[in-house]
CSV table of C-alpha atoms and ligand atoms in Angstrom, one decimal:
chain,number,residue,atom,x,y,z
P,1,MET,CA,0.0,0.0,0.0
P,2,LEU,CA,1.5,3.3,-1.0
P,3,ALA,CA,0.9,6.5,0.7
P,4,ALA,CA,1.9,9.3,-1.7
P,5,SER,CA,4.4,11.9,-0.6
P,6,MET,CA,2.7,15.2,-0.1
P,7,SER,CA,5.5,17.2,-1.7
P,8,GLN,CA,5.4,15.4,-5.0
P,9,ASP,CA,1.9,14.7,-6.0
P,10,ALA,CA,-0.7,15.8,-3.5
P,11,SER,CA,-3.6,17.7,-4.9
P,12,PRO,CA,-4.5,21.0,-3.3
P,13,HIS,CA,-7.0,19.9,-0.7
P,14,ASN,CA,-9.8,22.0,-2.2
P,15,ALA,CA,-9.4,20.5,-5.7
P,16,ARG,CA,-12.6,19.4,-7.4
P,17,PRO,CA,-12.7,16.0,-9.1
P,18,THR,CA,-13.0,15.7,-12.9
P,19,GLY,CA,-15.9,13.9,-14.4
P,20,PRO,CA,-17.7,12.2,-15.8
P,21,VAL,CA,-17.8,9.9,-12.7
P,22,LEU,CA,-19.7,6.6,-12.8
P,23,VAL,CA,-21.0,5.8,-9.3
P,24,ALA,CA,-21.8,2.2,-8.7
P,25,GLY,CA,-24.2,1.8,-5.9
P,26,GLY,CA,-25.1,5.5,-6.0
P,27,ALA,CA,-28.7,5.0,-5.0
P,28,GLY,CA,-27.7,3.7,-1.6
P,29,TYR,CA,-27.1,5.5,1.7
P,30,ILE,CA,-23.5,6.8,1.4
P,31,GLY,CA,-23.6,6.7,-2.4
P,32,SER,CA,-26.6,9.0,-2.7
P,33,HIS,CA,-25.0,11.6,-0.4
P,34,THR,CA,-21.8,11.5,-2.4
P,35,VAL,CA,-23.7,11.8,-5.7
P,36,ARG,CA,-25.4,14.9,-4.5
P,37,LEU,CA,-22.2,16.5,-3.4
P,38,LEU,CA,-20.7,15.7,-6.8
P,39,GLU,CA,-23.7,17.3,-8.5
P,40,ARG,CA,-23.4,20.4,-6.2
P,41,SER,CA,-19.8,20.6,-7.1
P,42,ARG,CA,-20.8,20.6,-10.8
P,43,VAL,CA,-19.1,17.3,-11.5
P,44,PRO,CA,-21.0,15.2,-14.2
P,45,VAL,CA,-22.1,12.0,-12.6
P,46,THR,CA,-24.1,8.9,-13.6
P,47,VAL,CA,-25.4,6.4,-11.1
P,48,LEU,CA,-25.4,2.7,-11.8
P,49,ASP,CA,-27.4,0.7,-9.3
P,50,ASN,CA,-29.5,-2.5,-9.4
P,51,LEU,CA,-31.8,-1.1,-6.7
P,52,SER,CA,-31.5,-4.2,-4.6
P,53,THR,CA,-31.1,-2.0,-1.5
P,54,GLY,CA,-30.8,1.4,-3.0
P,55,HIS,CA,-33.7,3.8,-3.7
P,56,ARG,CA,-34.5,5.2,-7.2
P,57,SER,CA,-36.0,8.3,-5.4
P,58,ALA,CA,-32.5,9.1,-4.0
P,59,VAL,CA,-31.1,9.8,-7.5
P,60,SER,CA,-32.2,12.8,-9.4
P,61,GLY,CA,-29.7,12.8,-12.3
P,62,PRO,CA,-28.6,10.3,-14.9
P,63,PHE,CA,-29.3,6.8,-13.8
P,64,ILE,CA,-28.6,3.3,-15.2
P,65,GLU,CA,-30.4,0.4,-13.6
P,66,ALA,CA,-28.0,-2.5,-14.0
P,67,ASP,CA,-26.4,-5.2,-11.9
P,68,LEU,CA,-22.6,-5.4,-11.6
P,69,GLY,CA,-23.1,-9.1,-12.3
P,70,ASP,CA,-24.2,-8.2,-15.9
P,71,ARG,CA,-20.9,-7.7,-17.7
P,72,GLU,CA,-22.6,-6.6,-21.0
P,73,ALA,CA,-24.6,-3.9,-19.2
P,74,LEU,CA,-21.4,-2.8,-17.6
P,75,ALA,CA,-19.6,-2.6,-20.9
P,76,ARG,CA,-22.5,-0.6,-22.3
P,77,ALA,CA,-22.5,1.8,-19.4
P,78,PHE,CA,-18.8,2.4,-19.8
P,79,ALA,CA,-19.3,3.0,-23.6
P,80,ASP,CA,-22.2,5.4,-23.0
P,81,VAL,CA,-20.8,7.4,-20.0
P,82,LYS,CA,-17.1,7.3,-20.9
P,83,PRO,CA,-16.2,7.8,-17.2
P,84,ALA,CA,-13.0,9.5,-16.2
P,85,ALA,CA,-13.3,7.7,-12.9
P,86,VAL,CA,-15.4,5.3,-10.8
P,87,ILE,CA,-16.7,5.5,-7.3
P,88,HIS,CA,-17.7,2.1,-6.0
P,89,PHE,CA,-20.3,1.7,-3.2
P,90,ALA,CA,-22.2,-1.3,-4.5
P,91,ALA,CA,-21.7,-4.1,-1.9
P,92,LYS,CA,-23.5,-6.2,0.6
P,93,CYS,CA,-22.8,-4.9,4.1
P,94,TYR,CA,-24.4,-6.9,6.9
P,95,VAL,CA,-22.1,-8.8,9.1
P,96,GLY,CA,-24.7,-11.3,10.3
P,97,GLU,CA,-26.0,-12.1,6.8
P,98,SER,CA,-22.4,-12.6,5.7
P,99,VAL,CA,-22.0,-15.3,8.3
P,100,GLU,CA,-25.3,-17.0,7.4
P,101,ASP,CA,-24.9,-16.8,3.6
P,102,PRO,CA,-21.3,-16.0,2.7
P,103,ALA,CA,-21.8,-17.0,-1.0
P,104,ILE,CA,-23.7,-13.8,-1.7
P,105,TYR,CA,-20.8,-11.8,-0.2
P,106,TYR,CA,-18.2,-13.5,-2.3
P,107,ARG,CA,-20.3,-13.2,-5.4
P,108,GLU,CA,-21.5,-9.6,-5.0
P,109,ASN,CA,-18.5,-8.0,-3.2
P,110,VAL,CA,-15.6,-9.9,-4.7
P,111,SER,CA,-16.7,-11.2,-8.1
P,112,TYR,CA,-18.8,-8.1,-9.0
P,113,THR,CA,-15.9,-5.9,-8.1
P,114,TRP,CA,-13.8,-8.0,-10.4
P,115,ASN,CA,-16.3,-7.3,-13.2
P,116,LEU,CA,-16.1,-3.6,-12.5
P,117,LEU,CA,-12.3,-3.6,-12.6
P,118,GLU,CA,-12.3,-5.6,-15.8
P,119,ALA,CA,-14.8,-3.1,-17.3
P,120,MET,CA,-12.5,-0.2,-16.2
P,121,ARG,CA,-9.5,-2.0,-17.7
P,122,ALA,CA,-11.3,-2.6,-21.0
P,123,ALA,CA,-12.4,1.1,-21.2
P,124,GLY,CA,-9.0,2.5,-20.1
P,125,CYS,CA,-10.5,4.0,-17.0
P,126,ARG,CA,-7.9,3.9,-14.2
P,127,ASP,CA,-9.1,5.8,-11.1
P,128,ILE,CA,-11.4,4.3,-8.5
P,129,VAL,CA,-12.5,5.3,-5.0
P,130,PHE,CA,-14.2,2.6,-3.1
P,131,SER,CA,-15.9,1.7,0.2
P,132,SER,CA,-13.8,-0.3,2.5
P,133,THR,CA,-14.4,-0.7,6.2
P,134,CYS,CA,-12.9,-0.8,9.6
P,135,ALA,CA,-14.2,-4.4,9.6
P,136,THR,CA,-11.1,-5.3,7.6
P,137,TYR,CA,-9.1,-4.9,10.8
P,138,GLY,CA,-11.0,-7.5,12.8
P,139,SER,CA,-10.8,-7.4,16.6
P,140,PRO,CA,-8.5,-4.5,17.4
P,141,THR,CA,-5.2,-5.5,19.1
P,142,GLU,CA,-4.6,-1.8,19.8
P,143,LEU,CA,-6.7,1.3,20.0
P,144,PRO,CA,-7.3,3.7,18.4
P,145,ILE,CA,-7.0,1.8,15.1
P,146,THR,CA,-4.6,3.4,12.6
P,147,GLU,CA,-4.0,2.3,9.0
P,148,SER,CA,-1.0,0.2,10.1
P,149,HIS,CA,-3.1,-2.0,12.3
P,150,PRO,CA,-3.0,-5.6,11.0
P,151,GLN,CA,-6.0,-6.5,8.8
P,152,ASN,CA,-7.4,-9.8,10.2
P,153,PRO,CA,-11.2,-9.6,9.5
P,154,ILE,CA,-13.3,-11.9,11.6
P,155,ASN,CA,-16.4,-12.3,9.4
P,156,PRO,CA,-17.1,-12.9,5.7
P,157,TYR,CA,-18.2,-9.3,5.2
P,158,GLY,CA,-14.8,-8.0,6.4
P,159,ARG,CA,-12.9,-10.7,4.5
P,160,THR,CA,-14.7,-9.9,1.2
P,161,LYS,CA,-13.9,-6.2,1.7
P,162,LEU,CA,-10.2,-7.1,2.3
P,163,HIS,CA,-10.3,-9.2,-0.9
P,164,MET,CA,-11.5,-6.1,-2.7
P,165,GLU,CA,-8.6,-4.1,-1.3
P,166,HIS,CA,-6.1,-6.9,-2.4
P,167,MET,CA,-7.6,-7.1,-5.9
P,168,MET,CA,-7.1,-3.3,-6.3
P,169,GLN,CA,-3.5,-3.6,-5.1
P,170,ASP,CA,-2.8,-6.3,-7.6
P,171,TYR,CA,-4.5,-4.4,-10.4
P,172,ALA,CA,-2.6,-1.2,-9.4
P,173,ARG,CA,0.7,-3.0,-9.6
P,174,ALA,CA,0.0,-4.9,-12.8
P,175,TYR,CA,-2.2,-2.6,-14.9
P,176,GLY,CA,-1.7,0.9,-13.5
P,177,LEU,CA,-5.1,1.1,-11.7
P,178,ARG,CA,-5.1,3.8,-9.1
P,179,TYR,CA,-7.4,3.4,-6.1
P,180,ALA,CA,-8.4,5.0,-2.9
P,181,ALA,CA,-9.7,2.5,-0.3
P,182,LEU,CA,-11.7,4.4,2.3
P,183,ARG,CA,-12.1,2.4,5.5
P,184,TYR,CA,-15.3,3.8,7.1
P,185,PHE,CA,-16.0,3.5,10.7
P,186,ASN,CA,-19.8,3.8,11.6
P,187,ALA,CA,-21.6,5.8,8.9
P,188,ALA,CA,-24.5,7.7,10.5
P,189,GLY,CA,-26.7,10.7,10.2
P,190,ALA,CA,-28.4,12.2,7.2
P,191,SER,CA,-28.2,15.3,5.0
P,192,PRO,CA,-29.1,18.3,7.2
P,193,ASP,CA,-31.9,19.4,4.9
P,194,GLY,CA,-33.7,16.1,5.7
P,195,ASP,CA,-34.3,14.7,2.2
P,196,LEU,CA,-31.6,12.0,2.0
P,197,GLY,CA,-30.9,9.5,4.8
P,198,GLU,CA,-30.6,6.0,5.9
P,199,ILE,CA,-33.3,3.5,4.9
P,200,HIS,CA,-32.3,-0.2,5.2
P,201,GLN,CA,-34.6,-3.1,4.9
P,202,PRO,CA,-34.4,-4.7,7.4
P,203,GLU,CA,-32.9,-2.0,9.6
P,204,THR,CA,-30.1,-3.3,11.8
P,205,HIS,CA,-28.1,-0.1,12.6
P,206,LEU,CA,-28.2,1.4,16.0
P,207,ILE,CA,-29.1,5.1,15.4
P,208,PRO,CA,-32.1,4.5,13.0
P,209,LEU,CA,-33.4,1.7,15.3
P,210,ILE,CA,-33.2,4.0,18.4
P,211,LEU,CA,-35.0,6.8,16.4
P,212,GLN,CA,-37.7,4.3,15.3
P,213,VAL,CA,-38.4,3.8,19.0
P,214,ALA,CA,-38.6,7.5,19.5
P,215,LEU,CA,-41.0,7.7,16.6
P,216,GLY,CA,-43.2,5.0,18.2
P,217,SER,CA,-42.7,2.4,15.4
P,218,ARG,CA,-40.7,0.1,17.8
P,219,PRO,CA,-41.4,-0.6,21.5
P,220,GLU,CA,-37.8,-0.5,22.7
P,221,ILE,CA,-34.2,-0.6,21.8
P,222,LEU,CA,-32.3,-3.7,22.6
P,223,VAL,CA,-28.8,-3.1,23.9
P,224,PHE,CA,-26.5,-5.9,22.8
P,225,GLY,CA,-24.5,-6.5,26.0
P,226,ASP,CA,-23.5,-4.3,28.9
P,227,ASP,CA,-20.6,-6.3,30.2
P,228,TYR,CA,-17.9,-5.1,27.8
P,229,PRO,CA,-14.7,-3.6,29.2
P,230,THR,CA,-15.8,0.0,28.3
P,231,ARG,CA,-16.7,3.0,30.5
P,232,ASP,CA,-20.4,1.9,30.9
P,233,GLY,CA,-20.2,-1.7,29.7
P,234,THR,CA,-21.7,-1.1,26.3
P,235,CYS,CA,-19.9,-1.1,23.0
P,236,VAL,CA,-18.0,1.9,21.8
P,237,ARG,CA,-18.1,3.0,18.1
P,238,ASP,CA,-16.8,5.9,16.1
P,239,TYR,CA,-19.9,7.5,14.4
P,240,VAL,CA,-19.1,9.5,11.3
P,241,HIS,CA,-21.5,11.8,9.5
P,242,VAL,CA,-22.5,10.6,6.1
P,243,ASP,CA,-22.0,14.0,4.5
P,244,ASP,CA,-18.4,14.0,5.9
P,245,LEU,CA,-17.9,10.6,4.3
P,246,ALA,CA,-19.3,12.0,1.0
P,247,ASP,CA,-16.8,14.9,1.2
P,248,ALA,CA,-13.9,12.5,1.7
P,249,HIS,CA,-14.8,10.7,-1.6
P,250,LEU,CA,-14.5,13.8,-3.6
P,251,ARG,CA,-11.2,14.7,-2.0
P,252,ALA,CA,-9.9,11.2,-2.6
P,253,LEU,CA,-10.8,11.2,-6.2
P,254,ALA,CA,-9.3,14.7,-6.7
P,255,ARG,CA,-6.1,13.4,-5.1
P,256,LEU,CA,-5.9,10.4,-7.5
P,257,GLN,CA,-6.7,12.6,-10.5
P,258,ALA,CA,-3.9,15.0,-9.4
P,259,GLY,CA,-1.5,12.1,-9.9
P,260,ALA,CA,-1.1,10.6,-6.4
P,261,GLU,CA,-0.3,7.0,-5.8
P,262,SER,CA,-3.0,4.6,-4.6
P,263,PHE,CA,-3.8,4.8,-0.9
P,264,ALA,CA,-6.0,3.5,1.9
P,265,CYS,CA,-7.1,5.6,4.8
P,266,ASN,CA,-9.5,5.5,7.7
P,267,LEU,CA,-12.6,7.7,7.9
P,268,GLY,CA,-13.6,8.2,11.5
P,269,THR,CA,-13.8,11.1,13.9
P,270,GLY,CA,-11.4,9.6,16.4
P,271,GLN,CA,-14.1,9.9,19.1
P,272,GLY,CA,-16.0,6.9,20.4
P,273,PHE,CA,-19.4,6.8,22.0
P,274,THR,CA,-21.0,3.9,23.9
P,275,VAL,CA,-24.4,2.5,23.0
P,276,SER,CA,-25.8,4.0,26.2
P,277,GLU,CA,-24.4,7.4,25.2
P,278,VAL,CA,-26.0,7.2,21.8
P,279,ILE,CA,-29.4,6.4,23.4
P,280,ASP,CA,-29.0,9.4,25.8
P,281,ALA,CA,-28.1,11.7,22.9
P,282,ALA,CA,-31.3,10.5,21.1
P,283,ARG,CA,-33.4,11.1,24.2
P,284,SER,CA,-32.0,14.6,24.4
P,285,VAL,CA,-32.5,15.3,20.7
P,286,THR,CA,-36.0,13.9,20.4
P,287,GLY,CA,-37.4,14.6,23.8
P,288,HIS,CA,-38.7,11.0,24.0
P,289,ALA,CA,-38.1,8.5,26.8
P,290,ILE,CA,-36.8,5.7,24.4
P,291,PRO,CA,-37.1,2.5,26.5
P,292,ALA,CA,-34.0,0.4,26.4
P,293,HIS,CA,-33.5,-3.2,27.4
P,294,VAL,CA,-30.2,-4.9,27.8
P,295,THR,CA,-29.9,-8.3,26.1
P,296,GLU,CA,-27.1,-10.7,25.1
P,297,ARG,CA,-24.0,-9.6,23.2
P,298,ARG,CA,-24.4,-9.8,19.4
P,299,ALA,CA,-21.9,-12.3,17.9
P,300,GLY,CA,-18.9,-10.7,16.3
P,301,ASP,CA,-19.1,-7.3,18.0
P,302,PRO,CA,-15.7,-6.0,19.2
P,303,ALA,CA,-15.9,-3.9,22.4
P,304,GLU,CA,-14.5,-0.8,20.8
P,305,LEU,CA,-13.8,0.5,17.3
P,306,VAL,CA,-12.3,4.0,17.1
P,307,SER,CA,-10.3,5.4,14.3
P,308,GLY,CA,-6.8,6.8,15.1
P,309,GLY,CA,-4.2,8.7,13.3
P,310,SER,CA,-4.4,11.6,10.9
P,311,LEU,CA,-3.8,10.1,7.5
P,312,ALA,CA,-7.1,11.4,6.0
P,313,ARG,CA,-6.3,14.8,7.2
P,314,GLU,CA,-2.7,14.7,5.8
P,315,LEU,CA,-3.6,13.1,2.4
P,316,LEU,CA,-7.0,14.7,1.8
P,317,GLY,CA,-7.2,17.7,4.1
P,318,TRP,CA,-10.3,15.9,5.5
P,319,VAL,CA,-11.6,17.1,8.9
P,320,PRO,CA,-15.1,16.0,9.8
P,321,LYS,CA,-17.4,19.0,9.8
P,322,ARG,CA,-20.2,17.4,11.7
P,323,PRO,CA,-18.4,15.2,14.3
P,324,GLY,CA,-20.8,15.9,17.2
P,325,LEU,CA,-23.0,13.0,18.2
P,326,GLU,CA,-26.0,15.2,18.8
P,327,GLU,CA,-25.7,16.7,15.3
P,328,ILE,CA,-25.5,13.3,13.8
P,329,VAL,CA,-28.5,12.1,15.7
P,330,SER,CA,-30.5,15.2,15.1
P,331,ASP,CA,-29.9,15.1,11.3
P,332,ALA,CA,-31.0,11.4,11.3
P,333,TRP,CA,-34.1,12.4,13.3
P,334,ARG,CA,-35.1,15.1,10.9
P,335,PHE,CA,-34.8,12.7,8.0
P,336,LEU,CA,-36.7,9.9,9.7
P,337,ARG,CA,-39.6,12.2,10.7
P,338,GLN,CA,-39.8,13.7,7.2
P,339,ASP,CA,-39.8,10.2,5.7
P,340,ALA,CA,-42.5,9.1,8.1
P,341,ASP,CA,-44.8,12.0,7.1
I,1,LIG,N1,-26.4,-2.3,18.7
I,1,LIG,C1,-27.3,-2.5,19.8
I,1,LIG,N2,-28.6,-2.7,19.5
I,1,LIG,C2,-29.1,-2.7,18.2
I,1,LIG,C3,-28.2,-2.5,17.2
I,1,LIG,C4,-26.9,-2.3,17.4
I,1,LIG,O1,-26.9,-2.5,21.0
I,1,LIG,O2,-30.3,-2.9,18.1
I,1,LIG,C5,-25.0,-2.0,19.0
I,1,LIG,C6,-24.1,-3.0,18.3
I,1,LIG,O3,-23.8,-4.1,19.2
I,1,LIG,C7,-22.8,-2.1,18.2
I,1,LIG,C8,-23.3,-0.7,18.0
I,1,LIG,O4,-24.7,-0.7,18.5
I,1,LIG,O5,-22.0,-2.1,19.3
I,1,LIG,C9,-23.4,-0.2,16.5
I,1,LIG,O6,-24.0,-1.3,15.8
I,1,LIG,P1,-24.4,-1.1,14.3
I,1,LIG,O7,-25.2,-2.3,13.8
I,1,LIG,O8,-25.2,0.2,14.1
I,1,LIG,O9,-23.1,-0.9,13.5
I,1,LIG,P2,-21.8,-1.9,13.4
I,1,LIG,O10,-20.9,-1.4,14.5
I,1,LIG,O11,-22.2,-3.3,13.5
I,1,LIG,O12,-21.2,-1.6,12.1
């Protein structure tokens, strides 16, 4: 993994990426926020999504409904769009599901990514920014987790994401692909104007579930374990605002397009909150009581995941603009209430 030297090839941190950009999975949660930021930055963008989990209504610009498993459709999309670069969000992302049915994860995360890289190679398109995850690190052996932490994923989801990183490294070495692997911590929140946000079916993520309790569509929030070695016994996570993630994608792409080497970096705020603290923040934001009930630990949950280091700041000039937990929760709350109306 190469981290480019700032003196030689870093882009100015406010540089704008050059389009057209093809965004695979751009109808999903993080993808749709990124597409909107690209559009607002006047970068031409086309979304390609099979709508298996994404939402057509989240995309207002050019859209191709296609599956990354369909290599002919991919070739047609590259011929039509002639992308200067790709941003790749399309993937399966549930840890539990990946344990129960790993075949889907190896097919859609690994082999579909290979299809995408082959389509890029055939079209002579060489820059790609893609969603990786802190799950590639596995159970942390040291905290906070920096990019040099060993990558030993403990579930098929994390393993397939690590395979994607390895594939990119090999393609970079052999074929001149240039990639940015962005290892997200816990994506959360919604666009502050309330029209884009997180809708998963089924919902498994903590903040939307808590807010559904506040909204009255769930009776209580189950807290998965309160006997972890953390300050209040519940798990600690680093929640990062989805608009801050979107911003990092534009910066990463601009950096590659300015000639930087491939790189991988964490995207987190460096600040961890326990499950109980998130519930308290939601009580304060919503004014609702939000009944909580402690239950057993969820399999595969490390006690604490918090991003460390400053690589994203050094390489991308990226500093989260909305790092506060209350801001994240209140943006998610605004979206959920608007969506429920
Ligand atoms: N969690 C919880 N109850 C829930 C959902 C999640 O206590 O109903 C906890 C989960 O154990 C983890 C944290 O909330 O410690 C964040 O979980 P989430 O599924 O949102 O994201 P993950 O960390 O799995 O990516």
